[in-house]
């Protein structure tokens, strides 16, 4: 069993900050269970972002450990038992900070990629 | 532990959460029109492996390491259960190694290092008396006199907040409905309890106000020890006010001391504590009776140097004022000491008579047992090394799959951790039992039983943990780290078919020489000590060492019980005459003893050989030439008739004392051969006159010459001695009845029956056989021989098994090579030589290593040896021979196995 978790973790690392931000964002409008969060991200991104279960739950539990979300067992509309997550005050603060950082990053990357600064030293990937 | 269930609950919770996710995904698909089966398969495909999802999620909880340890432990337990032989061997080795180390340490700690169970023990100081200039043979004595306490207590040095003089003198006898028996008491000055910071468990403790001659109106206040209160009085609170009869001195129980504290003397367990004034005034307040231990408590902030600077001048002034001079024993005689000083020493650990004799042996044995631990660890490291070797392929696969080296090491260590933990638990049990046996080895027959608390608590537990940690490190972590260095590509490709061409130098090949070396050190020390013991016991002490018993009787105390009349005033007892019994009583007792069945002869003395006592006097002779011969410090014994026959001391000339040698008869004496030769050189001593002192003192006629004997121990030099008739003496009445009889039991019974019939009120002490006296004279050596012999055997066995394992593995590995050699014409003898050569490669470096170790280690035992030098060539050669024989035994089976290799089979197995 030693090895496969490593592979997963690598992918989580890649997405980490971003996935956490996306999850917190989903929770901003009310509590939701894991499946709902994944579906929400999928729909909002126009099917572009698929959140894998193997990344979603580690992220949720990580966020809970940080104290940014809280969880509770509840019934869904279809009377299914599910664990619902709710954003905390700290989580909201974190979301705002992440959001700001993200916007700065997008602006910076946008500036680099815009046509007037065409001389990019990096090799492009095929 | 509440942690584990909640952990499991969390795991269930997570599983349920993932299941609910799956259910919702399936539902969503079904609502979109897929069939339930298809929906479920698709959802599962999308999700991946649910347990794996749970696993990676759990990793976020941060407790993964704990789960891994639990996994490793489970795995290790399975592995250990699967190989019971290995598990049992390792467990026994660890139990013995950890147990022996802990047992010796617990004894060492109890005797040498443990603080007194009093408040702030590091503020306690001890005063010792240095008589004469200090040198190698003249150390300060911890026994000081009561007068020193008196002058210090009167002067009250500012650096001291309290003083305490502690004594076992005088010995008191307790008279009750069961007869009269010696009582184990301690006599303390009134301020002792307060100085030590002790409390009463019941009633009160006595104070300075209680410590006065005659005691209180009801008698001397008596404080019971907690154990005595529980064992003798069943913990009855009504014990307060009970009257005790110390043969005429009345005592009244006023309290019970707190549990846990027994004595400032390590190993003593007094049953009762009495105020110091219960003793004779001369003993209590004299300068010259060295029978007290003197302790003090420093005030906060005071230092030892301050106490020293303040206390010694007080003694000097008092000695000057009283015009008192101490005598010292110098060059075989007593001389006036030109200076005497009070020395202040730390008193944290209290005082112990055992320390002087046993400090060195105990540290020596602790060193040896430490070496045995190393040997045991080397052995275990070799074992776990071979185990890891067998699992090489499995390890390689795991490395190939990406397991880190640390992870592999951790798992391999797990086994030794488990084994060591179990070994420590068993070892503590072993230590607890063994240390009681060790204490009984220190016990001196005839004296109060020694009680040393060796329970595995506190420091001893810490020590056991440290030893276990060392064992885990040496026998687990290091080999595991080495074993985890595997090259997966090589290992998996060639796997078990790999054959090391040359001797593989990896696992254990340097451990075996180390084991041999350490074993040689231990065997050499054991051999030196055994030689010492044999040499000591082969010395003829001048008297026979079997068939004699000694039973001490205390005629000194007033035998009239207090209950049968009014107690006699104490002052009347200060003179011997008042308590002396008529000579006829002793003669009647001796007659009665002699007539008992099985008794050959009987006599009595004040001090038998090897009793641990010395009594000296000065005598002189005047030769016809006018020359005066003087002996200041000649051994002096007073004995009844028949003493020499009973003791087996040869009568060389003349005859023994008779029942007629009484006070009013002409004075006679018997000299030993060396004394006779000294006082009357070149002449027949018989019939000559000896001055019992100077020329002006009374003279005694020499009526016999007897053989010389040793007096203190086998290491003692031969001392000249004079015997005088007991019936004519006026000395104290603390007497030893010597009986030569068929067996010790008949001897003891004869004495006890005679006393029961003629003198039932005289208390008798425990009977001691001459064998016990001789045994206790070599008790220290015997203990070291026993223990070093045990550890020598243990390490030899471990080394042999370890070497056997190594050679055996090598023969198995080289099976094919041996087959080829034999196919090419090598003889069986040649193959055996091959194995022997490999064994020599292990033994010879080990012996060299061991010889160097022995050279270093044996210098520490020099002072324990007798009749043998630390580097005695015979002992060294014999020790090396023992190791060679052990090694030869270890090669026997591997060599046979190698010789029986069938060339065809070995090659075909390829």
Short mmCIF file of C-alpha atoms in Angstrom, two decimals, chain B residues 474-638:
data_model
loop_
_atom_site.label_atom_id
_atom_site.label_comp_id
_atom_site.label_asym_id
_atom_site.label_seq_id
_atom_site.Cartn_x
_atom_site.Cartn_y
_atom_site.Cartn_z
CA UNK B 474 22.47 -1.82 19.53
CA UNK B 475 20.50 -4.93 18.74
CA UNK B 476 17.72 -3.35 16.70
CA UNK B 477 18.21 0.05 15.14
CA UNK B 478 21.78 -0.30 13.89
CA UNK B 479 21.37 -3.76 12.31
CA UNK B 480 18.03 -2.68 10.84
CA UNK B 481 19.58 0.40 9.27
CA UNK B 482 22.32 -1.77 7.80
CA UNK B 483 19.84 -4.34 6.54
CA UNK B 484 17.63 -1.71 4.91
CA UNK B 485 20.47 -0.87 2.52
CA UNK B 486 19.37 -3.16 -0.27
CA UNK B 487 19.87 -2.75 -3.97
CA UNK B 488 16.54 -3.77 -5.47
CA UNK B 489 17.75 -4.29 -9.03
CA UNK B 490 20.53 -6.67 -8.00
CA UNK B 491 18.51 -8.41 -5.34
CA UNK B 492 15.38 -9.11 -7.36
CA UNK B 493 17.24 -10.18 -10.46
CA UNK B 494 19.55 -12.64 -8.76
CA UNK B 495 17.50 -13.21 -5.65
CA UNK B 496 18.26 -16.18 -3.51
CA UNK B 497 20.62 -17.64 -6.08
CA UNK B 498 23.36 -15.11 -5.34
CA UNK B 499 26.49 -16.63 -3.90
CA UNK B 500 29.02 -14.54 -2.16
CA UNK B 501 32.33 -15.46 -3.66
CA UNK B 502 34.64 -14.44 -0.89
CA UNK B 503 33.82 -14.21 2.73
CA UNK B 504 31.06 -11.69 3.08
CA UNK B 505 32.26 -9.06 5.52
CA UNK B 506 28.90 -7.52 6.16
CA UNK B 507 26.72 -8.87 8.90
CA UNK B 508 28.12 -9.86 12.22
CA UNK B 509 31.65 -10.64 11.14
CA UNK B 510 33.00 -7.87 13.32
CA UNK B 511 30.53 -8.57 16.10
CA UNK B 512 31.81 -12.08 16.75
CA UNK B 513 35.39 -10.98 17.55
CA UNK B 514 33.92 -8.27 19.76
CA UNK B 515 31.92 -10.90 21.63
CA UNK B 516 34.97 -13.12 22.01
CA UNK B 517 36.99 -10.17 23.28
CA UNK B 518 34.43 -9.06 25.85
CA UNK B 519 33.97 -12.64 26.97
CA UNK B 520 37.69 -13.02 27.48
CA UNK B 521 37.69 -9.98 29.77
CA UNK B 522 34.86 -11.38 31.86
CA UNK B 523 36.29 -14.88 31.96
CA UNK B 524 39.68 -13.52 33.02
CA UNK B 525 38.19 -11.51 35.87
CA UNK B 526 36.13 -14.50 36.97
CA UNK B 527 39.24 -16.70 36.86
CA UNK B 528 41.27 -14.16 38.87
CA UNK B 529 38.58 -13.92 41.51
CA UNK B 530 38.15 -17.69 41.67
CA UNK B 531 41.92 -18.10 42.08
CA UNK B 532 41.80 -15.51 44.85
CA UNK B 533 39.02 -17.37 46.63
CA UNK B 534 40.83 -20.70 46.33
CA UNK B 535 44.09 -19.19 47.59
CA UNK B 536 42.31 -17.55 50.53
CA UNK B 537 40.46 -20.71 51.49
CA UNK B 538 43.61 -22.81 51.26
CA UNK B 539 45.19 -20.71 53.99
CA UNK B 540 45.27 -22.56 57.28
CA UNK B 541 43.77 -20.13 59.81
CA UNK B 542 45.23 -22.13 62.68
CA UNK B 543 41.91 -23.48 63.94
CA UNK B 544 39.53 -26.00 62.48
CA UNK B 545 36.93 -24.62 60.10
CA UNK B 546 34.17 -27.13 60.67
CA UNK B 547 32.20 -28.74 63.45
CA UNK B 548 32.08 -25.73 65.79
CA UNK B 549 29.15 -23.51 66.69
CA UNK B 550 29.18 -20.25 68.60
CA UNK B 551 26.21 -18.97 70.55
CA UNK B 552 26.44 -15.58 72.21
CA UNK B 553 24.82 -14.93 75.56
CA UNK B 554 24.36 -11.57 77.21
CA UNK B 555 25.00 -11.95 80.95
CA UNK B 556 25.66 -8.25 81.25
CA UNK B 557 22.17 -6.89 81.63
CA UNK B 558 20.25 -7.15 84.82
CA UNK B 559 18.23 -10.25 84.36
CA UNK B 560 15.69 -9.46 87.02
CA UNK B 561 12.46 -8.69 85.14
CA UNK B 562 10.98 -5.31 85.93
CA UNK B 563 7.54 -6.74 86.52
CA UNK B 564 8.64 -9.01 89.34
CA UNK B 565 9.80 -6.18 91.53
CA UNK B 566 10.79 -2.54 91.56
CA UNK B 567 13.26 -1.68 88.78
CA UNK B 568 16.80 -1.35 89.90
CA UNK B 569 18.17 2.18 89.68
CA UNK B 570 20.43 2.54 86.64
CA UNK B 571 23.34 3.94 88.57
CA UNK B 572 23.81 0.66 90.40
CA UNK B 573 24.65 -1.09 87.18
CA UNK B 574 27.67 0.87 86.13
CA UNK B 575 30.16 -1.51 87.72
CA UNK B 576 30.76 -4.99 86.37
CA UNK B 577 30.81 -6.57 89.79
CA UNK B 578 27.15 -5.85 90.29
CA UNK B 579 26.10 -7.97 87.38
CA UNK B 580 28.80 -10.62 87.43
CA UNK B 581 27.56 -14.10 87.95
CA UNK B 582 29.42 -16.61 90.09
CA UNK B 583 31.98 -18.76 88.30
CA UNK B 584 29.97 -21.79 89.28
CA UNK B 585 27.16 -20.71 86.94
CA UNK B 586 29.46 -20.76 83.90
CA UNK B 587 30.99 -24.05 84.94
CA UNK B 588 27.56 -25.57 85.44
CA UNK B 589 26.43 -24.34 82.04
CA UNK B 590 29.54 -25.75 80.37
CA UNK B 591 29.09 -29.08 82.19
CA UNK B 592 25.48 -29.28 81.09
CA UNK B 593 26.44 -28.51 77.49
CA UNK B 594 29.27 -31.05 77.48
CA UNK B 595 27.00 -33.78 78.75
CA UNK B 596 24.48 -33.26 75.95
CA UNK B 597 24.44 -36.01 73.33
CA UNK B 598 26.61 -35.38 70.30
CA UNK B 599 28.76 -32.74 71.99
CA UNK B 600 32.50 -33.43 71.97
CA UNK B 601 33.71 -30.43 73.88
CA UNK B 602 32.57 -26.97 74.88
CA UNK B 603 34.15 -23.79 76.12
CA UNK B 604 33.50 -20.10 76.23
CA UNK B 605 35.32 -16.96 75.21
CA UNK B 606 34.71 -13.27 74.95
CA UNK B 607 35.90 -13.09 71.40
CA UNK B 608 36.35 -16.02 69.09
CA UNK B 609 38.54 -15.96 66.00
CA UNK B 610 36.88 -14.36 62.90
CA UNK B 611 34.08 -12.87 65.00
CA UNK B 612 34.97 -9.44 63.62
CA UNK B 613 36.19 -8.19 67.00
CA UNK B 614 39.67 -7.41 68.19
CA UNK B 615 40.83 -7.01 71.75
CA UNK B 616 44.38 -5.96 72.58
CA UNK B 617 46.50 -5.25 75.60
CA UNK B 618 50.10 -4.52 76.34
CA UNK B 619 52.37 -7.07 78.03
CA UNK B 620 56.09 -7.37 78.51
CA UNK B 621 58.78 -9.77 79.64
CA UNK B 622 62.17 -9.30 81.23
CA UNK B 623 64.90 -11.58 80.00
CA UNK B 624 67.60 -12.85 82.35
CA UNK B 625 70.03 -10.61 80.44
CA UNK B 626 68.01 -7.67 81.70
CA UNK B 627 66.62 -6.93 78.25
CA UNK B 628 62.97 -5.89 78.27
CA UNK B 629 60.64 -7.13 75.56
CA UNK B 630 57.40 -5.17 75.15
CA UNK B 631 54.34 -5.69 72.99
CA UNK B 632 51.97 -2.73 73.08
CA UNK B 633 49.15 -4.28 71.15
CA UNK B 634 49.07 -8.00 71.51
CA UNK B 635 45.85 -9.88 70.82
CA UNK B 636 44.28 -10.79 74.12
CA UNK B 637 41.60 -13.43 74.61
CA UNK B 638 40.07 -14.71 77.80
#
